Structures are given as C-alpha cells and as structure tokens.
C-alpha cells in the first residue's frame, strides 16, 4: 500500500514511511496531500472529533453550603455526561446531577443540576487528574426545621428552587478500568462567588464509573 501511495502522490514529494494501514493514518496522509496540491484546500483531519462519556456515582456529603448545625454526613448519588474533543482531550464540559438524601438528624434533601468544566493536568491512557469548576447550579430542595419557643416544639417545612452561578471548585481523577473509568472526586471544596461555607469542613466525596459512548 505504501508503494501505491508513493506512486499516486509522487508529485507532492511526501514522506510515506510513517503512514500506517489504518483509517486515521491514511485519512491524515491524503488530507495533507490534498493540501499540498491545492492551497485552497481545507484540512479535514483537523476537524474536532466530539466524544461523550457518561457515568454514575455514589458518595457522602455534609452539604457544605447549607446550614448544617450538627455537620451531619448524608448519602448522595447521581450521574454525569461529559463532552470533549478527542484532539484536545485535556479540556471537557459537562452536566451533572446530584441527589442528596436526608438523615434523622438532618431533614434536608436536594436535587441539583450543574454545568462543569474540567482541565486534565495529568492526562494519559491509564489515568488522569483534573481540577473541576462547576459554573452554574439549579437546585430543588426540601427541608424540615424545628424551633423551640417556650418549651413548645414547632416543626415547619420549606421547599423551593434556586439558580446560582457560584463557581464551585473540586478535584477528581479517572482511572482506566475495563472498558471505562473508575472515578474518584472531592467536590464542593469552596465557591468563589456568593455561596459561603457554613463553618463545616467541606466533605463531598464520590466514587463512580463512566464509559465512552
């Protein structure tokens, strides 16, 4: 195949030695030949190759940006969808969903959607490590509050939703496992805008698995 390619593209004087018999390698070689033959030709091989990863996770959290007097740790679970360019795989954008469950000592639940950005500081086939910034969140919440007045305990319920742009920072890692990735992350370490930590050390740890679509 290299001999045939050399004959067909001899007018361009291109090096054929590194071309492999794979679709990607042949496409790139032909693309470069077309560019060498026609200055108006636009390279096709450099077009972005968009890929998706989806995953599920579970973990624990003390909901650091919510008033949590007893620093109660509750279970959480959720899912995420990550979009990235194969040629620029250090960068990715995505959507995440987190469900926070209640506890006997902390009657608060929430369903939160977030938009995040990741930059993989270390990025190879075996594992990657990245800081993460969650730019915006939309949260549905329900809580029960008990107040004591004159020895009388009064219970009130509260529910609502809120859209925030807090830029919440976290750290994560992907470890290649089977056909996908084992994911570990420490989230909600602190927020740059608006949201304040309620005095508790931030704890939001997640363990999950994701795979390429």
mmCIF file of N, CA and C in Angstrom, residues 80-176:
data_model
loop_
_atom_site.group_PDB
_atom_site.id
_atom_site.type_symbol
_atom_site.label_atom_id
_atom_site.label_comp_id
_atom_site.label_asym_id
_atom_site.label_seq_id
_atom_site.Cartn_x
_atom_site.Cartn_y
_atom_site.Cartn_z
ATOM 1 N N UNK A 80 -23.498 11.846 35.456
ATOM 2 C CA UNK A 80 -22.890 12.944 34.720
ATOM 3 C C UNK A 80 -22.728 12.571 33.253
ATOM 4 N N UNK A 81 -22.702 13.586 32.407
ATOM 5 C CA UNK A 81 -22.419 13.433 30.984
ATOM 6 C C UNK A 81 -21.320 14.419 30.635
ATOM 7 N N UNK A 82 -20.246 13.927 30.023
ATOM 8 C CA UNK A 82 -19.062 14.737 29.749
ATOM 9 C C UNK A 82 -18.814 14.799 28.249
ATOM 10 N N UNK A 83 -18.568 16.002 27.738
ATOM 11 C CA UNK A 83 -18.317 16.245 26.316
ATOM 12 C C UNK A 83 -16.880 16.730 26.138
ATOM 13 N N UNK A 84 -16.149 16.116 25.191
ATOM 14 C CA UNK A 84 -14.769 16.545 24.972
ATOM 15 C C UNK A 84 -14.363 16.329 23.515
ATOM 16 N N UNK A 85 -13.336 17.045 23.090
ATOM 17 C CA UNK A 85 -12.767 16.915 21.762
ATOM 18 C C UNK A 85 -11.609 15.933 21.847
ATOM 19 N N UNK A 86 -11.642 14.900 21.032
ATOM 20 C CA UNK A 86 -10.619 13.864 21.090
ATOM 21 C C UNK A 86 -9.211 14.427 20.915
ATOM 22 N N UNK A 87 -9.067 15.480 20.101
ATOM 23 C CA UNK A 87 -7.753 16.068 19.844
ATOM 24 C C UNK A 87 -7.344 17.031 20.949
ATOM 25 N N UNK A 88 -8.281 17.457 21.762
ATOM 26 C CA UNK A 88 -7.982 18.366 22.870
ATOM 27 C C UNK A 88 -8.592 17.786 24.148
ATOM 28 N N UNK A 89 -8.252 16.537 24.427
ATOM 29 C CA UNK A 89 -8.949 15.793 25.468
ATOM 30 C C UNK A 89 -8.631 16.265 26.881
ATOM 31 N N UNK A 90 -7.689 17.211 27.035
ATOM 32 C CA UNK A 90 -7.444 17.765 28.370
ATOM 33 C C UNK A 90 -8.633 18.600 28.847
ATOM 34 N N UNK A 91 -9.369 19.172 27.907
ATOM 35 C CA UNK A 91 -10.492 20.051 28.236
ATOM 36 C C UNK A 91 -11.813 19.305 28.043
ATOM 37 N N UNK A 92 -12.752 19.535 28.938
ATOM 38 C CA UNK A 92 -14.075 18.939 28.764
ATOM 39 C C UNK A 92 -15.130 19.786 29.468
ATOM 40 N N UNK A 93 -16.334 19.693 28.955
ATOM 41 C CA UNK A 93 -17.510 20.333 29.545
ATOM 42 C C UNK A 93 -18.540 19.258 29.826
ATOM 43 N N UNK A 94 -19.426 19.519 30.778
ATOM 44 C CA UNK A 94 -20.421 18.505 31.057
ATOM 45 C C UNK A 94 -21.549 18.960 31.948
ATOM 46 N N UNK A 95 -22.483 18.051 32.126
ATOM 47 C CA UNK A 95 -23.629 18.252 33.008
ATOM 48 C C UNK A 95 -23.595 17.185 34.092
ATOM 49 N N UNK A 96 -23.964 17.568 35.288
ATOM 50 C CA UNK A 96 -24.010 16.606 36.384
ATOM 51 C C UNK A 96 -25.340 16.731 37.137
ATOM 52 N N UNK A 97 -25.772 15.609 37.697
ATOM 53 C CA UNK A 97 -26.964 15.588 38.542
ATOM 54 C C UNK A 97 -26.593 14.935 39.857
ATOM 55 N N UNK A 98 -26.924 15.595 40.975
ATOM 56 C CA UNK A 98 -26.629 15.056 42.303
ATOM 57 C C UNK A 98 -27.891 15.053 43.149
ATOM 58 N N UNK A 99 -28.185 13.910 43.730
ATOM 59 C CA UNK A 99 -29.310 13.779 44.651
ATOM 60 C C UNK A 99 -28.760 13.601 46.056
ATOM 61 N N UNK A 100 -29.123 14.502 46.969
ATOM 62 C CA UNK A 100 -28.693 14.431 48.361
ATOM 63 C C UNK A 100 -29.858 13.923 49.206
ATOM 64 N N UNK A 101 -29.612 12.879 50.001
ATOM 65 C CA UNK A 101 -30.658 12.265 50.808
ATOM 66 C C UNK A 101 -30.662 12.833 52.226
ATOM 67 N N UNK A 102 -31.714 12.561 52.946
ATOM 68 C CA UNK A 102 -31.849 13.108 54.289
ATOM 69 C C UNK A 102 -31.367 12.113 55.331
ATOM 70 N N UNK A 103 -31.244 12.603 56.553
ATOM 71 C CA UNK A 103 -30.853 11.796 57.699
ATOM 72 C C UNK A 103 -31.775 12.150 58.856
ATOM 73 N N UNK A 104 -31.839 11.279 59.863
ATOM 74 C CA UNK A 104 -32.699 11.560 61.018
ATOM 75 C C UNK A 104 -32.315 12.866 61.699
ATOM 76 N N UNK A 105 -31.017 13.189 61.689
ATOM 77 C CA UNK A 105 -30.545 14.412 62.343
ATOM 78 C C UNK A 105 -30.475 15.609 61.394
ATOM 79 N N UNK A 106 -30.785 15.388 60.125
ATOM 80 C CA UNK A 106 -30.663 16.472 59.143
ATOM 81 C C UNK A 106 -31.694 16.231 58.048
ATOM 82 N N UNK A 107 -32.891 16.766 58.272
ATOM 83 C CA UNK A 107 -34.015 16.517 57.373
ATOM 84 C C UNK A 107 -33.967 17.492 56.197
ATOM 85 N N UNK A 108 -33.014 17.248 55.312
ATOM 86 C CA UNK A 108 -32.842 18.105 54.131
ATOM 87 C C UNK A 108 -32.538 17.211 52.927
ATOM 88 N N UNK A 109 -33.250 17.420 51.830
ATOM 89 C CA UNK A 109 -32.980 16.714 50.585
ATOM 90 C C UNK A 109 -32.874 17.733 49.461
ATOM 91 N N UNK A 110 -32.105 17.385 48.450
ATOM 92 C CA UNK A 110 -31.976 18.284 47.305
ATOM 93 C C UNK A 110 -31.688 17.501 46.035
ATOM 94 N N UNK A 111 -32.123 18.055 44.921
ATOM 95 C CA UNK A 111 -31.820 17.538 43.585
ATOM 96 C C UNK A 111 -31.159 18.688 42.835
ATOM 97 N N UNK A 112 -29.925 18.472 42.428
ATOM 98 C CA UNK A 112 -29.144 19.575 41.862
ATOM 99 C C UNK A 112 -28.576 19.214 40.489
ATOM 100 N N UNK A 113 -28.738 20.136 39.548
ATOM 101 C CA UNK A 113 -28.141 20.026 38.223
ATOM 102 C C UNK A 113 -27.013 21.058 38.121
ATOM 103 N N UNK A 114 -25.906 20.669 37.522
ATOM 104 C CA UNK A 114 -24.777 21.584 37.415
ATOM 105 C C UNK A 114 -24.100 21.507 36.058
ATOM 106 N N UNK A 115 -23.440 22.606 35.684
ATOM 107 C CA UNK A 115 -22.638 22.674 34.458
ATOM 108 C C UNK A 115 -21.184 22.831 34.876
ATOM 109 N N UNK A 116 -20.307 21.940 34.407
ATOM 110 C CA UNK A 116 -18.923 21.966 34.876
ATOM 111 C C UNK A 116 -17.921 22.018 33.730
ATOM 112 N N UNK A 117 -16.700 22.419 34.098
ATOM 113 C CA UNK A 117 -15.541 22.405 33.190
ATOM 114 C C UNK A 117 -14.398 21.688 33.890
ATOM 115 N N UNK A 118 -13.654 20.871 33.142
ATOM 116 C CA UNK A 118 -12.509 20.154 33.686
ATOM 117 C C UNK A 118 -11.272 20.397 32.817
ATOM 118 N N UNK A 119 -10.129 20.476 33.475
ATOM 119 C CA UNK A 119 -8.852 20.538 32.770
ATOM 120 C C UNK A 119 -7.949 19.451 33.334
ATOM 121 N N UNK A 120 -7.561 18.517 32.490
ATOM 122 C CA UNK A 120 -6.760 17.383 32.931
ATOM 123 C C UNK A 120 -5.282 17.761 32.984
ATOM 124 N N UNK A 121 -4.809 18.007 34.188
ATOM 125 C CA UNK A 121 -3.409 18.374 34.395
ATOM 126 C C UNK A 121 -2.508 17.202 34.015
ATOM 127 N N UNK A 122 -2.899 16.008 34.430
ATOM 128 C CA UNK A 122 -2.242 14.775 34.009
ATOM 129 C C UNK A 122 -3.250 14.018 33.153
ATOM 130 N N UNK A 123 -2.827 13.639 31.942
ATOM 131 C CA UNK A 123 -3.782 13.040 31.013
ATOM 132 C C UNK A 123 -3.082 11.971 30.181
ATOM 133 N N UNK A 124 -3.283 10.706 30.527
ATOM 134 C CA UNK A 124 -2.756 9.624 29.701
ATOM 135 C C UNK A 124 -3.757 8.480 29.671
ATOM 136 N N UNK A 125 -3.394 7.396 28.994
ATOM 137 C CA UNK A 125 -4.339 6.302 28.805
ATOM 138 C C UNK A 125 -4.710 5.603 30.107
ATOM 139 N N UNK A 126 -3.803 5.574 31.064
ATOM 140 C CA UNK A 126 -4.040 4.829 32.299
ATOM 141 C C UNK A 126 -4.850 5.623 33.316
ATOM 142 N N UNK A 127 -4.585 6.911 33.439
ATOM 143 C CA UNK A 127 -5.312 7.718 34.422
ATOM 144 C C UNK A 127 -5.178 9.200 34.086
ATOM 145 N N UNK A 128 -6.042 9.993 34.688
ATOM 146 C CA UNK A 128 -5.980 11.449 34.544
ATOM 147 C C UNK A 128 -6.367 12.090 35.872
ATOM 148 N N UNK A 129 -5.816 13.266 36.112
ATOM 149 C CA UNK A 129 -6.120 14.044 37.312
ATOM 150 C C UNK A 129 -6.516 15.447 36.868
ATOM 151 N N UNK A 130 -7.570 15.983 37.459
ATOM 152 C CA UNK A 130 -8.075 17.270 36.981
ATOM 153 C C UNK A 130 -8.727 18.094 38.094
ATOM 154 N N UNK A 131 -8.532 19.413 38.040
ATOM 155 C CA UNK A 131 -9.387 20.315 38.814
ATOM 156 C C UNK A 131 -10.693 20.503 38.047
ATOM 157 N N UNK A 132 -11.732 20.821 38.763
ATOM 158 C CA UNK A 132 -13.057 20.996 38.160
ATOM 159 C C UNK A 132 -13.714 22.258 38.691
ATOM 160 N N UNK A 133 -14.385 22.976 37.808
ATOM 161 C CA UNK A 133 -15.134 24.169 38.206
ATOM 162 C C UNK A 133 -16.581 24.001 37.772
ATOM 163 N N UNK A 134 -17.496 24.030 38.726
ATOM 164 C CA UNK A 134 -18.924 23.992 38.417
ATOM 165 C C UNK A 134 -19.420 25.428 38.322
ATOM 166 N N UNK A 135 -19.733 25.855 37.101
ATOM 167 C CA UNK A 135 -20.067 27.256 36.868
ATOM 168 C C UNK A 135 -21.451 27.635 37.371
ATOM 169 N N UNK A 136 -22.428 26.775 37.132
ATOM 170 C CA UNK A 136 -23.812 27.116 37.480
ATOM 171 C C UNK A 136 -24.523 25.882 38.019
ATOM 172 N N UNK A 137 -25.440 26.123 38.954
ATOM 173 C CA UNK A 137 -26.246 25.036 39.519
ATOM 174 C C UNK A 137 -27.706 25.452 39.583
ATOM 175 N N UNK A 138 -28.587 24.474 39.431
ATOM 176 C CA UNK A 138 -30.019 24.695 39.652
ATOM 177 C C UNK A 138 -30.466 23.630 40.641
ATOM 178 N N UNK A 139 -30.975 24.069 41.796
ATOM 179 C CA UNK A 139 -31.224 23.156 42.901
ATOM 180 C C UNK A 139 -32.676 23.204 43.351
ATOM 181 N N UNK A 140 -33.286 22.012 43.471
ATOM 182 C CA UNK A 140 -34.594 21.852 44.109
ATOM 183 C C UNK A 140 -34.340 21.282 45.505
ATOM 184 N N UNK A 141 -34.917 21.888 46.534
ATOM 185 C CA UNK A 141 -34.642 21.417 47.894
ATOM 186 C C UNK A 141 -35.898 21.355 48.747
ATOM 187 N N UNK A 142 -35.845 20.467 49.740
ATOM 188 C CA UNK A 142 -36.905 20.342 50.739
ATOM 189 C C UNK A 142 -36.241 20.180 52.101
ATOM 190 N N UNK A 143 -36.773 20.869 53.098
ATOM 191 C CA UNK A 143 -36.193 20.767 54.435
ATOM 192 C C UNK A 143 -37.282 20.888 55.496
ATOM 193 N N UNK A 144 -36.940 20.372 56.677
ATOM 194 C CA UNK A 144 -37.850 20.464 57.822
ATOM 195 C C UNK A 144 -37.082 21.121 58.964
ATOM 196 N N UNK A 145 -37.658 22.161 59.533
ATOM 197 C CA UNK A 145 -36.982 22.934 60.575
ATOM 198 C C UNK A 145 -37.799 22.879 61.866
ATOM 199 N N UNK A 146 -37.112 22.578 62.968
ATOM 200 C CA UNK A 146 -37.773 22.557 64.281
ATOM 201 C C UNK A 146 -37.303 23.755 65.100
ATOM 202 N N UNK A 147 -38.252 24.466 65.677
ATOM 203 C CA UNK A 147 -37.928 25.592 66.551
ATOM 204 C C UNK A 147 -38.598 25.379 67.909
ATOM 205 N N UNK A 148 -37.954 25.880 68.954
ATOM 206 C CA UNK A 148 -38.486 25.745 70.312
ATOM 207 C C UNK A 148 -38.806 27.130 70.857
ATOM 208 N N UNK A 149 -40.036 27.320 71.259
ATOM 209 C CA UNK A 149 -40.470 28.605 71.793
ATOM 210 C C UNK A 149 -41.297 28.335 73.051
ATOM 211 N N UNK A 150 -40.748 28.708 74.209
ATOM 212 C CA UNK A 150 -41.465 28.483 75.462
ATOM 213 C C UNK A 150 -41.682 27.020 75.758
ATOM 214 N N UNK A 151 -40.751 26.195 75.356
ATOM 215 C CA UNK A 151 -40.875 24.762 75.608
ATOM 216 C C UNK A 151 -41.721 24.041 74.589
ATOM 217 N N UNK A 152 -42.281 24.780 73.648
ATOM 218 C CA UNK A 152 -43.122 24.175 72.616
ATOM 219 C C UNK A 152 -42.298 24.005 71.339
ATOM 220 N N UNK A 153 -42.267 22.793 70.825
ATOM 221 C CA UNK A 153 -41.520 22.499 69.592
ATOM 222 C C UNK A 153 -42.442 22.680 68.395
ATOM 223 N N UNK A 154 -42.019 23.504 67.492
ATOM 224 C CA UNK A 154 -42.786 23.749 66.274
ATOM 225 C C UNK A 154 -41.980 23.275 65.064
ATOM 226 N N UNK A 155 -42.635 22.502 64.216
ATOM 227 C CA UNK A 155 -41.979 21.983 63.014
ATOM 228 C C UNK A 155 -42.558 22.665 61.783
ATOM 229 N N UNK A 156 -41.685 23.161 60.955
ATOM 230 C CA UNK A 156 -42.129 23.802 59.712
ATOM 231 C C UNK A 156 -41.370 23.203 58.539
ATOM 232 N N UNK A 157 -42.035 23.136 57.409
ATOM 233 C CA UNK A 157 -41.420 22.593 56.202
ATOM 234 C C UNK A 157 -41.144 23.717 55.214
ATOM 235 N N UNK A 158 -40.072 23.545 54.471
ATOM 236 C CA UNK A 158 -39.694 24.549 53.484
ATOM 237 C C UNK A 158 -39.241 23.854 52.201
ATOM 238 N N UNK A 159 -39.623 24.408 51.074
ATOM 239 C CA UNK A 159 -39.185 23.861 49.793
ATOM 240 C C UNK A 159 -39.017 25.005 48.803
ATOM 241 N N UNK A 160 -38.218 24.775 47.801
ATOM 242 C CA UNK A 160 -38.004 25.819 46.808
ATOM 243 C C UNK A 160 -36.941 25.413 45.809
ATOM 244 N N UNK A 161 -36.588 26.328 44.955
ATOM 245 C CA UNK A 161 -35.556 26.090 43.951
ATOM 246 C C UNK A 161 -34.745 27.358 43.773
ATOM 247 N N UNK A 162 -33.520 27.197 43.296
ATOM 248 C CA UNK A 162 -32.643 28.349 43.141
ATOM 249 C C UNK A 162 -31.640 28.094 42.030
ATOM 250 N N UNK A 163 -31.373 29.145 41.253
ATOM 251 C CA UNK A 163 -30.342 29.110 40.221
ATOM 252 C C UNK A 163 -29.162 29.943 40.701
ATOM 253 N N UNK A 164 -27.987 29.337 40.772
ATOM 254 C CA UNK A 164 -26.789 30.033 41.250
ATOM 255 C C UNK A 164 -25.658 29.875 40.238
ATOM 256 N N UNK A 165 -24.738 30.830 40.285
ATOM 257 C CA UNK A 165 -23.517 30.748 39.483
ATOM 258 C C UNK A 165 -22.330 30.895 40.425
ATOM 259 N N UNK A 166 -22.045 29.869 41.232
ATOM 260 C CA UNK A 166 -21.107 30.016 42.343
ATOM 261 C C UNK A 166 -19.635 29.730 42.009
ATOM 262 N N UNK A 167 -19.374 29.071 40.867
ATOM 263 C CA UNK A 167 -18.030 28.587 40.517
ATOM 264 C C UNK A 167 -17.478 27.758 41.678
ATOM 265 N N UNK A 168 -18.032 26.580 41.849
ATOM 266 C CA UNK A 168 -17.617 25.651 42.898
ATOM 267 C C UNK A 168 -16.432 24.836 42.397
ATOM 268 N N UNK A 169 -15.368 24.776 43.187
ATOM 269 C CA UNK A 169 -14.153 24.085 42.774
ATOM 270 C C UNK A 169 -14.035 22.710 43.431
ATOM 271 N N UNK A 170 -13.431 21.782 42.693
ATOM 272 C CA UNK A 170 -13.206 20.434 43.205
ATOM 273 C C UNK A 170 -12.036 19.786 42.494
ATOM 274 N N UNK A 171 -11.722 18.568 42.882
ATOM 275 C CA UNK A 171 -10.629 17.799 42.288
ATOM 276 C C UNK A 171 -11.132 16.401 41.974
ATOM 277 N N UNK A 172 -10.609 15.819 40.877
ATOM 278 C CA UNK A 172 -11.049 14.482 40.511
ATOM 279 C C UNK A 172 -9.972 13.703 39.795
ATOM 280 N N UNK A 173 -10.218 12.397 39.656
ATOM 281 C CA UNK A 173 -9.294 11.514 38.944
ATOM 282 C C UNK A 173 -10.087 10.420 38.251
ATOM 283 N N UNK A 174 -9.624 10.053 37.046
ATOM 284 C CA UNK A 174 -10.184 8.930 36.298
ATOM 285 C C UNK A 174 -9.108 7.862 36.177
ATOM 286 N N UNK A 175 -9.455 6.631 36.485
ATOM 287 C CA UNK A 175 -8.512 5.512 36.405
ATOM 288 C C UNK A 175 -9.078 4.482 35.439
ATOM 289 N N UNK A 176 -8.316 4.148 34.414
ATOM 290 C CA UNK A 176 -8.786 3.197 33.411
ATOM 291 C C UNK A 176 -9.076 1.850 34.048
#
